CSV table of N, CA, C and O in Angstrom, one decimal:
chain,number,residue,atom,x,y,z
A,249,MET,N,1.9,-1.3,17.0
A,249,MET,CA,1.1,-0.1,16.8
A,249,MET,C,-0.4,-0.5,16.7
A,249,MET,O,-1.2,0.4,16.6
A,250,LYS,N,-0.7,-1.8,16.6
A,250,LYS,CA,-2.1,-2.2,16.4
A,250,LYS,C,-3.0,-1.8,17.5
A,250,LYS,O,-4.2,-1.6,17.3
A,251,ASP,N,-2.5,-1.6,18.7
A,251,ASP,CA,-3.3,-1.2,19.8
A,251,ASP,C,-3.3,0.3,20.0
A,251,ASP,O,-4.0,0.8,20.9
A,252,ASN,N,-2.6,1.1,19.2
A,252,ASN,CA,-2.5,2.5,19.3
A,252,ASN,C,-3.8,3.1,18.6
A,252,ASN,O,-3.9,2.9,17.4
A,253,LYS,N,-4.6,3.8,19.4
A,253,LYS,CA,-5.8,4.3,18.8
A,253,LYS,C,-5.6,5.4,17.7
A,253,LYS,O,-6.5,5.6,16.9
A,254,ASP,N,-4.4,5.9,17.7
A,254,ASP,CA,-4.1,7.0,16.7
A,254,ASP,C,-3.5,6.4,15.4
A,254,ASP,O,-3.2,7.2,14.5
A,255,THR,N,-3.3,5.1,15.4
A,255,THR,CA,-2.8,4.5,14.2
A,255,THR,C,-3.8,4.4,13.1
A,255,THR,O,-4.9,3.9,13.3
A,256,ILE,N,-3.5,4.8,11.9
A,256,ILE,CA,-4.4,4.6,10.7
A,256,ILE,C,-3.7,3.7,9.8
A,256,ILE,O,-2.6,3.9,9.3
A,257,LYS,N,-4.4,2.6,9.5
A,257,LYS,CA,-3.8,1.5,8.7
A,257,LYS,C,-4.2,1.7,7.3
A,257,LYS,O,-5.4,1.7,7.0
A,258,VAL,N,-3.3,1.9,6.4
A,258,VAL,CA,-3.5,2.2,5.0
A,258,VAL,C,-2.9,1.2,4.1
A,258,VAL,O,-1.8,0.7,4.3
A,259,PHE,N,-3.7,0.8,3.0
A,259,PHE,CA,-3.2,-0.1,2.0
A,259,PHE,C,-3.4,0.5,0.7
A,259,PHE,O,-4.5,0.9,0.3
A,260,LEU,N,-2.3,0.8,-0.1
A,260,LEU,CA,-2.4,1.4,-1.4
A,260,LEU,C,-2.1,0.3,-2.4
A,260,LEU,O,-1.2,-0.5,-2.2
A,261,TYR,N,-2.8,0.3,-3.5
A,261,TYR,CA,-2.6,-0.7,-4.5
A,261,TYR,C,-2.9,-0.2,-5.9
A,261,TYR,O,-3.4,0.9,-6.1
A,262,SER,N,-2.4,-0.9,-6.9
A,262,SER,CA,-2.7,-0.6,-8.3
A,262,SER,C,-2.5,-1.8,-9.2
A,262,SER,O,-2.1,-2.9,-8.7
A,263,ASP,N,-2.9,-1.7,-10.4
A,263,ASP,CA,-2.8,-2.9,-11.3
A,263,ASP,C,-1.4,-3.1,-11.8
A,263,ASP,O,-0.5,-2.2,-11.6
A,264,ASP,N,-1.1,-4.3,-12.3
A,264,ASP,CA,0.3,-4.6,-12.6
A,264,ASP,C,0.9,-3.7,-13.7
A,264,ASP,O,2.1,-3.3,-13.6
A,265,ASN,N,0.1,-3.3,-14.7
A,265,ASN,CA,0.6,-2.5,-15.7
A,265,ASN,C,1.1,-1.1,-15.2
A,265,ASN,O,2.1,-0.6,-15.5
A,266,SER,N,0.3,-0.6,-14.3
A,266,SER,CA,0.7,0.7,-13.7
A,266,SER,C,1.9,0.6,-12.8
A,266,SER,O,2.8,1.4,-12.8
A,267,LYS,N,2.0,-0.5,-12.1
A,267,LYS,CA,3.2,-0.8,-11.2
A,267,LYS,C,4.4,-0.8,-12.1
A,267,LYS,O,5.5,-0.3,-11.7
A,268,VAL,N,4.3,-1.5,-13.2
A,268,VAL,CA,5.5,-1.7,-14.1
A,268,VAL,C,5.9,-0.3,-14.7
A,268,VAL,O,7.1,0.0,-14.7
A,269,LYS,N,4.9,0.5,-15.1
A,269,LYS,CA,5.2,1.8,-15.6
A,269,LYS,C,6.0,2.7,-14.6
A,269,LYS,O,6.9,3.3,-15.0
A,270,ARG,N,5.5,2.7,-13.4
A,270,ARG,CA,6.1,3.5,-12.3
A,270,ARG,C,7.5,2.9,-12.0
A,270,ARG,O,8.5,3.7,-11.8
A,271,ALA,N,7.7,1.6,-12.0
A,271,ALA,CA,9.0,1.0,-11.7
A,271,ALA,C,10.0,1.4,-12.7
A,271,ALA,O,11.2,1.6,-12.4
A,272,VAL,N,9.6,1.4,-14.0
A,272,VAL,CA,10.5,1.7,-15.1
A,272,VAL,C,10.8,3.2,-15.0
A,272,VAL,O,12.0,3.6,-15.1
A,273,LYS,N,9.8,4.0,-14.8
A,273,LYS,CA,10.0,5.5,-14.8
A,273,LYS,C,10.8,6.0,-13.6
A,273,LYS,O,11.8,6.7,-13.8
A,274,TYR,N,10.4,5.5,-12.4
A,274,TYR,CA,11.0,6.1,-11.2
A,274,TYR,C,12.2,5.3,-10.7
A,274,TYR,O,13.1,5.9,-10.0
A,275,TYR,N,12.3,4.0,-11.0
A,275,TYR,CA,13.4,3.2,-10.4
A,275,TYR,C,14.3,2.7,-11.5
A,275,TYR,O,15.3,1.9,-11.2
A,276,GLY,N,14.0,3.0,-12.7
A,276,GLY,CA,14.9,2.5,-13.8
A,276,GLY,C,15.0,1.1,-14.1
A,276,GLY,O,15.9,0.5,-14.6
A,277,LEU,N,13.9,0.3,-13.6
A,277,LEU,CA,13.9,-1.1,-13.9
A,277,LEU,C,13.7,-1.4,-15.3
A,277,LEU,O,13.0,-0.6,-16.0
A,278,ASN,N,14.2,-2.5,-15.8
A,278,ASN,CA,13.9,-3.0,-17.1
A,278,ASN,C,12.5,-3.5,-17.2
A,278,ASN,O,12.0,-4.2,-16.3
A,279,LYS,N,11.8,-3.0,-18.2
A,279,LYS,CA,10.3,-3.3,-18.3
A,279,LYS,C,10.1,-4.8,-18.3
A,279,LYS,O,9.1,-5.3,-17.7
A,280,SER,N,10.9,-5.6,-18.9
A,280,SER,CA,10.7,-7.1,-19.0
A,280,SER,C,10.9,-7.8,-17.6
A,280,SER,O,10.4,-8.8,-17.4
A,281,ASP,N,11.7,-7.1,-16.7
A,281,ASP,CA,12.0,-7.7,-15.4
A,281,ASP,C,11.1,-7.1,-14.3
A,281,ASP,O,11.1,-7.6,-13.2
A,282,ALA,N,10.5,-6.0,-14.6
A,282,ALA,CA,9.9,-5.2,-13.5
A,282,ALA,C,8.8,-5.9,-12.7
A,282,ALA,O,8.9,-5.9,-11.5
A,283,LEU,N,7.9,-6.6,-13.4
A,283,LEU,CA,6.8,-7.3,-12.7
A,283,LEU,C,7.4,-8.4,-11.8
A,283,LEU,O,6.9,-8.6,-10.7
A,284,LYS,N,8.4,-9.1,-12.3
A,284,LYS,CA,9.0,-10.2,-11.5
A,284,LYS,C,9.6,-9.6,-10.2
A,284,LYS,O,9.4,-10.1,-9.1
A,285,ILE,N,10.3,-8.5,-10.3
A,285,ILE,CA,10.9,-7.8,-9.2
A,285,ILE,C,9.8,-7.3,-8.2
A,285,ILE,O,9.9,-7.5,-7.0
A,286,ILE,N,8.8,-6.7,-8.8
A,286,ILE,CA,7.7,-6.1,-8.0
A,286,ILE,C,7.0,-7.3,-7.2
A,286,ILE,O,6.8,-7.1,-6.0
A,287,ASN,N,6.7,-8.4,-7.9
A,287,ASN,CA,6.1,-9.5,-7.2
A,287,ASN,C,7.0,-10.1,-6.1
A,287,ASN,O,6.5,-10.5,-5.0
A,288,LYS,N,8.3,-10.1,-6.3
A,288,LYS,CA,9.2,-10.6,-5.3
A,288,LYS,C,9.2,-9.7,-4.1
A,288,LYS,O,9.1,-10.1,-2.9
A,289,ILE,N,9.2,-8.4,-4.3
A,289,ILE,CA,9.2,-7.4,-3.2
A,289,ILE,C,7.9,-7.5,-2.4
A,289,ILE,O,7.9,-7.5,-1.2
A,290,ASN,N,6.8,-7.6,-3.1
A,290,ASN,CA,5.5,-7.8,-2.5
A,290,ASN,C,5.3,-9.1,-1.7
A,290,ASN,O,4.7,-9.1,-0.6
A,291,LYS,N,5.9,-10.1,-2.2
A,291,LYS,CA,6.0,-11.4,-1.5
A,291,LYS,C,6.7,-11.2,-0.2
A,291,LYS,O,6.3,-11.7,0.9
A,292,ASP,N,7.9,-10.5,-0.2
A,292,ASP,CA,8.6,-10.2,1.0
A,292,ASP,C,7.9,-9.4,2.0
A,292,ASP,O,7.9,-9.6,3.2
A,293,ARG,N,7.1,-8.4,1.4
A,293,ARG,CA,6.3,-7.5,2.3
A,293,ARG,C,5.2,-8.4,3.0
A,293,ARG,O,4.9,-8.2,4.2
A,294,GLU,N,4.6,-9.3,2.2
A,294,GLU,CA,3.6,-10.1,2.8
A,294,GLU,C,4.1,-11.0,3.9
A,294,GLU,O,3.5,-11.1,5.0
A,295,LYS,N,5.3,-11.6,3.7
A,295,LYS,CA,5.9,-12.4,4.7
A,295,LYS,C,6.3,-11.6,6.0
A,295,LYS,O,6.1,-12.0,7.1
A,296,HIS,N,6.8,-10.4,5.8
A,296,HIS,CA,7.2,-9.5,6.9
A,296,HIS,C,5.9,-9.2,7.7
A,296,HIS,O,5.9,-9.2,8.9
A,297,TYR,N,4.8,-8.8,7.0
A,297,TYR,CA,3.6,-8.4,7.6
A,297,TYR,C,3.1,-9.6,8.5
A,297,TYR,O,2.7,-9.5,9.6
A,298,LYS,N,3.1,-10.8,7.9
A,298,LYS,CA,2.6,-12.0,8.5
A,298,LYS,C,3.4,-12.3,9.8
A,298,LYS,O,2.9,-12.7,10.8
A,299,PHE,N,4.8,-12.2,9.6
A,299,PHE,CA,5.6,-12.5,10.7
A,299,PHE,C,5.4,-11.6,11.9
A,299,PHE,O,5.3,-12.0,13.1
A,300,TYR,N,5.2,-10.3,11.7
A,300,TYR,CA,5.1,-9.3,12.8
A,300,TYR,C,3.6,-9.1,13.3
A,300,TYR,O,3.4,-8.7,14.4
A,301,THR,N,2.7,-9.5,12.5
A,301,THR,CA,1.3,-9.3,12.9
A,301,THR,C,0.5,-10.6,13.1
A,301,THR,O,-0.5,-10.6,13.7
A,302,GLY,N,0.9,-11.7,12.4
A,302,GLY,CA,0.2,-12.9,12.4
A,302,GLY,C,-1.1,-12.8,11.5
A,302,GLY,O,-1.9,-13.7,11.6
A,303,ARG,N,-1.1,-11.8,10.7
A,303,ARG,CA,-2.3,-11.6,9.8
A,303,ARG,C,-1.9,-11.7,8.3
A,303,ARG,O,-0.7,-11.6,8.0
A,304,ASN,N,-2.9,-11.8,7.5
A,304,ASN,CA,-2.8,-11.8,6.1
A,304,ASN,C,-2.7,-10.4,5.5
A,304,ASN,O,-3.6,-9.6,5.8
A,305,TRP,N,-1.6,-10.1,4.8
A,305,TRP,CA,-1.4,-8.7,4.3
A,305,TRP,C,-2.5,-8.3,3.4
A,305,TRP,O,-2.9,-7.1,3.4
A,306,TYR,N,-3.2,-9.2,2.7
A,306,TYR,CA,-4.2,-8.8,1.8
A,306,TYR,C,-5.6,-8.8,2.4
A,306,TYR,O,-6.6,-8.5,1.7
A,307,ASP,N,-5.8,-9.1,3.6
A,307,ASP,CA,-7.1,-9.1,4.3
A,307,ASP,C,-7.6,-7.6,4.5
A,307,ASP,O,-7.0,-6.9,5.3
A,308,ILE,N,-8.7,-7.3,3.8
A,308,ILE,CA,-9.2,-5.9,3.9
A,308,ILE,C,-9.6,-5.5,5.3
A,308,ILE,O,-9.6,-4.3,5.7
A,309,ASN,N,-9.8,-6.5,6.2
A,309,ASN,CA,-10.2,-6.2,7.6
A,309,ASN,C,-9.1,-5.6,8.4
A,309,ASN,O,-9.3,-5.1,9.5
A,310,ASN,N,-7.9,-5.7,7.9
A,310,ASN,CA,-6.7,-5.2,8.6
A,310,ASN,C,-6.4,-3.7,8.4
A,310,ASN,O,-5.5,-3.1,8.9
A,311,TYR,N,-7.3,-3.0,7.5
A,311,TYR,CA,-7.0,-1.7,7.1
A,311,TYR,C,-8.2,-0.7,7.4
A,311,TYR,O,-9.3,-1.2,7.3
A,312,ASP,N,-7.8,0.5,7.7
A,312,ASP,CA,-8.9,1.5,7.8
A,312,ASP,C,-9.2,2.1,6.5
A,312,ASP,O,-10.3,2.5,6.2
A,313,VAL,N,-8.2,2.2,5.6
A,313,VAL,CA,-8.3,2.8,4.3
A,313,VAL,C,-7.6,2.0,3.3
A,313,VAL,O,-6.5,1.6,3.5
A,314,MET,N,-8.3,1.7,2.1
A,314,MET,CA,-7.6,1.1,1.0
A,314,MET,C,-7.9,2.0,-0.2
A,314,MET,O,-9.1,2.3,-0.5
A,315,ILE,N,-6.9,2.3,-1.0
A,315,ILE,CA,-7.0,3.2,-2.1
A,315,ILE,C,-6.3,2.5,-3.4
A,315,ILE,O,-5.2,2.2,-3.3
A,316,ASN,N,-7.1,2.5,-4.5
A,316,ASN,CA,-6.5,2.1,-5.7
A,316,ASN,C,-5.9,3.4,-6.3
A,316,ASN,O,-6.6,4.3,-6.8
A,317,VAL,N,-4.6,3.5,-6.3
A,317,VAL,CA,-3.8,4.7,-6.7
A,317,VAL,C,-4.1,5.0,-8.2
A,317,VAL,O,-4.0,6.1,-8.6
A,318,ASP,N,-4.3,3.9,-9.0
A,318,ASP,CA,-4.6,4.2,-10.4
A,318,ASP,C,-5.8,5.0,-10.6
A,318,ASP,O,-5.9,5.8,-11.6
A,319,LYS,N,-6.8,4.9,-9.8
A,319,LYS,CA,-8.0,5.7,-9.9
A,319,LYS,C,-7.9,7.2,-9.6
A,319,LYS,O,-8.5,8.0,-10.3
A,320,LEU,N,-7.0,7.5,-8.6
A,320,LEU,CA,-6.9,8.9,-8.2
A,320,LEU,C,-5.5,9.5,-8.6
A,320,LEU,O,-5.4,10.7,-8.7
A,321,GLY,N,-4.5,8.7,-8.9
A,321,GLY,CA,-3.2,9.2,-9.1
A,321,GLY,C,-2.5,9.5,-7.8
A,321,GLY,O,-3.2,9.5,-6.7
A,322,ILE,N,-1.2,9.7,-7.9
A,322,ILE,CA,-0.4,9.8,-6.6
A,322,ILE,C,-0.8,11.1,-5.9
A,322,ILE,O,-1.1,11.0,-4.7
A,323,ASN,N,-0.9,12.2,-6.5
A,323,ASN,CA,-1.2,13.5,-5.8
A,323,ASN,C,-2.5,13.5,-5.2
A,323,ASN,O,-2.7,13.9,-4.0
A,324,GLU,N,-3.5,13.0,-5.9
A,324,GLU,CA,-4.9,13.0,-5.3
A,324,GLU,C,-5.0,11.9,-4.2
A,324,GLU,O,-5.7,12.1,-3.2
A,325,THR,N,-4.3,10.8,-4.3
A,325,THR,CA,-4.2,9.9,-3.2
A,325,THR,C,-3.6,10.5,-1.9
A,325,THR,O,-4.2,10.3,-0.8
A,326,VAL,N,-2.6,11.2,-2.1
A,326,VAL,CA,-2.0,11.9,-1.0
A,326,VAL,C,-3.0,12.9,-0.4
A,326,VAL,O,-3.1,13.0,0.9
A,327,ASN,N,-3.6,13.7,-1.2
A,327,ASN,CA,-4.6,14.6,-0.7
A,327,ASN,C,-5.8,13.9,0.1
A,327,ASN,O,-6.2,14.4,1.1
A,328,CYS,N,-6.2,12.8,-0.5
A,328,CYS,CA,-7.3,12.1,0.2
A,328,CYS,C,-6.8,11.6,1.6
A,328,CYS,O,-7.6,11.7,2.6
A,329,LEU,N,-5.6,11.1,1.6
A,329,LEU,CA,-5.1,10.6,2.9
A,329,LEU,C,-4.9,11.7,3.9
A,329,LEU,O,-5.2,11.6,5.1
A,330,LYS,N,-4.4,12.9,3.4
A,330,LYS,CA,-4.3,14.0,4.3
A,330,LYS,C,-5.6,14.5,4.8
A,330,LYS,O,-5.8,14.7,6.0
A,331,ASP,N,-6.6,14.5,4.0
A,331,ASP,CA,-8.0,14.9,4.4
A,331,ASP,C,-8.5,13.9,5.4
A,331,ASP,O,-9.1,14.3,6.5
A,332,TYR,N,-8.3,12.6,5.2
A,332,TYR,CA,-8.8,11.6,6.1
A,332,TYR,C,-8.1,11.7,7.5
A,332,TYR,O,-8.8,11.7,8.5
A,333,ILE,N,-6.8,11.9,7.5
A,333,ILE,CA,-6.1,12.0,8.7
A,333,ILE,C,-6.5,13.3,9.5
A,333,ILE,O,-6.8,13.2,10.7
A,334,ASN,N,-6.6,14.4,8.8
A,334,ASN,CA,-7.1,15.6,9.4
A,334,ASN,C,-8.5,15.5,10.0
A,334,ASN,O,-8.8,16.0,11.1
A,335,ASN,N,-9.4,14.8,9.3
A,335,ASN,CA,-10.7,14.7,9.8
A,335,ASN,C,-10.8,13.7,11.0
A,335,ASN,O,-11.6,13.9,11.9
A,336,LYS,N,-9.9,12.7,11.0
A,336,LYS,CA,-9.8,11.8,12.1
A,336,LYS,C,-9.4,12.5,13.4
A,336,LYS,O,-9.8,12.2,14.5
A,337,LYS,N,-8.5,13.5,13.2
A,337,LYS,CA,-8.0,14.3,14.4
A,337,LYS,C,-9.1,15.1,15.0
A,337,LYS,O,-9.1,15.4,16.2
A,338,ASP,N,-10.1,15.5,14.2
A,338,ASP,CA,-11.2,16.4,14.7
A,338,ASP,C,-12.2,15.6,15.4
A,338,ASP,O,-13.1,16.2,16.1
A,339,ILE,N,-12.2,14.3,15.3
A,339,ILE,CA,-13.3,13.5,16.0
A,339,ILE,C,-12.9,13.2,17.4
A,339,ILE,O,-11.9,13.1,17.8
């Protein structure tokens, strides 16, 4: 999809404390194990991204949009992305 002009590359992130709170609340993870599990999943995502793209998952140059979900919250993050996508269609 990297050569598709209509692809919008998005990276969403948050701090560890917020990740743990969401993992406990929405996925029922044990608070003491949550960060370890989250870090393992993210390491797997990083490897997957590297394997298929040859790029560093954390390199900001690989993305059109990066949002700290902690700053906006989930709903406002969704709204921002919808606005961004809709505005890109108009260009």
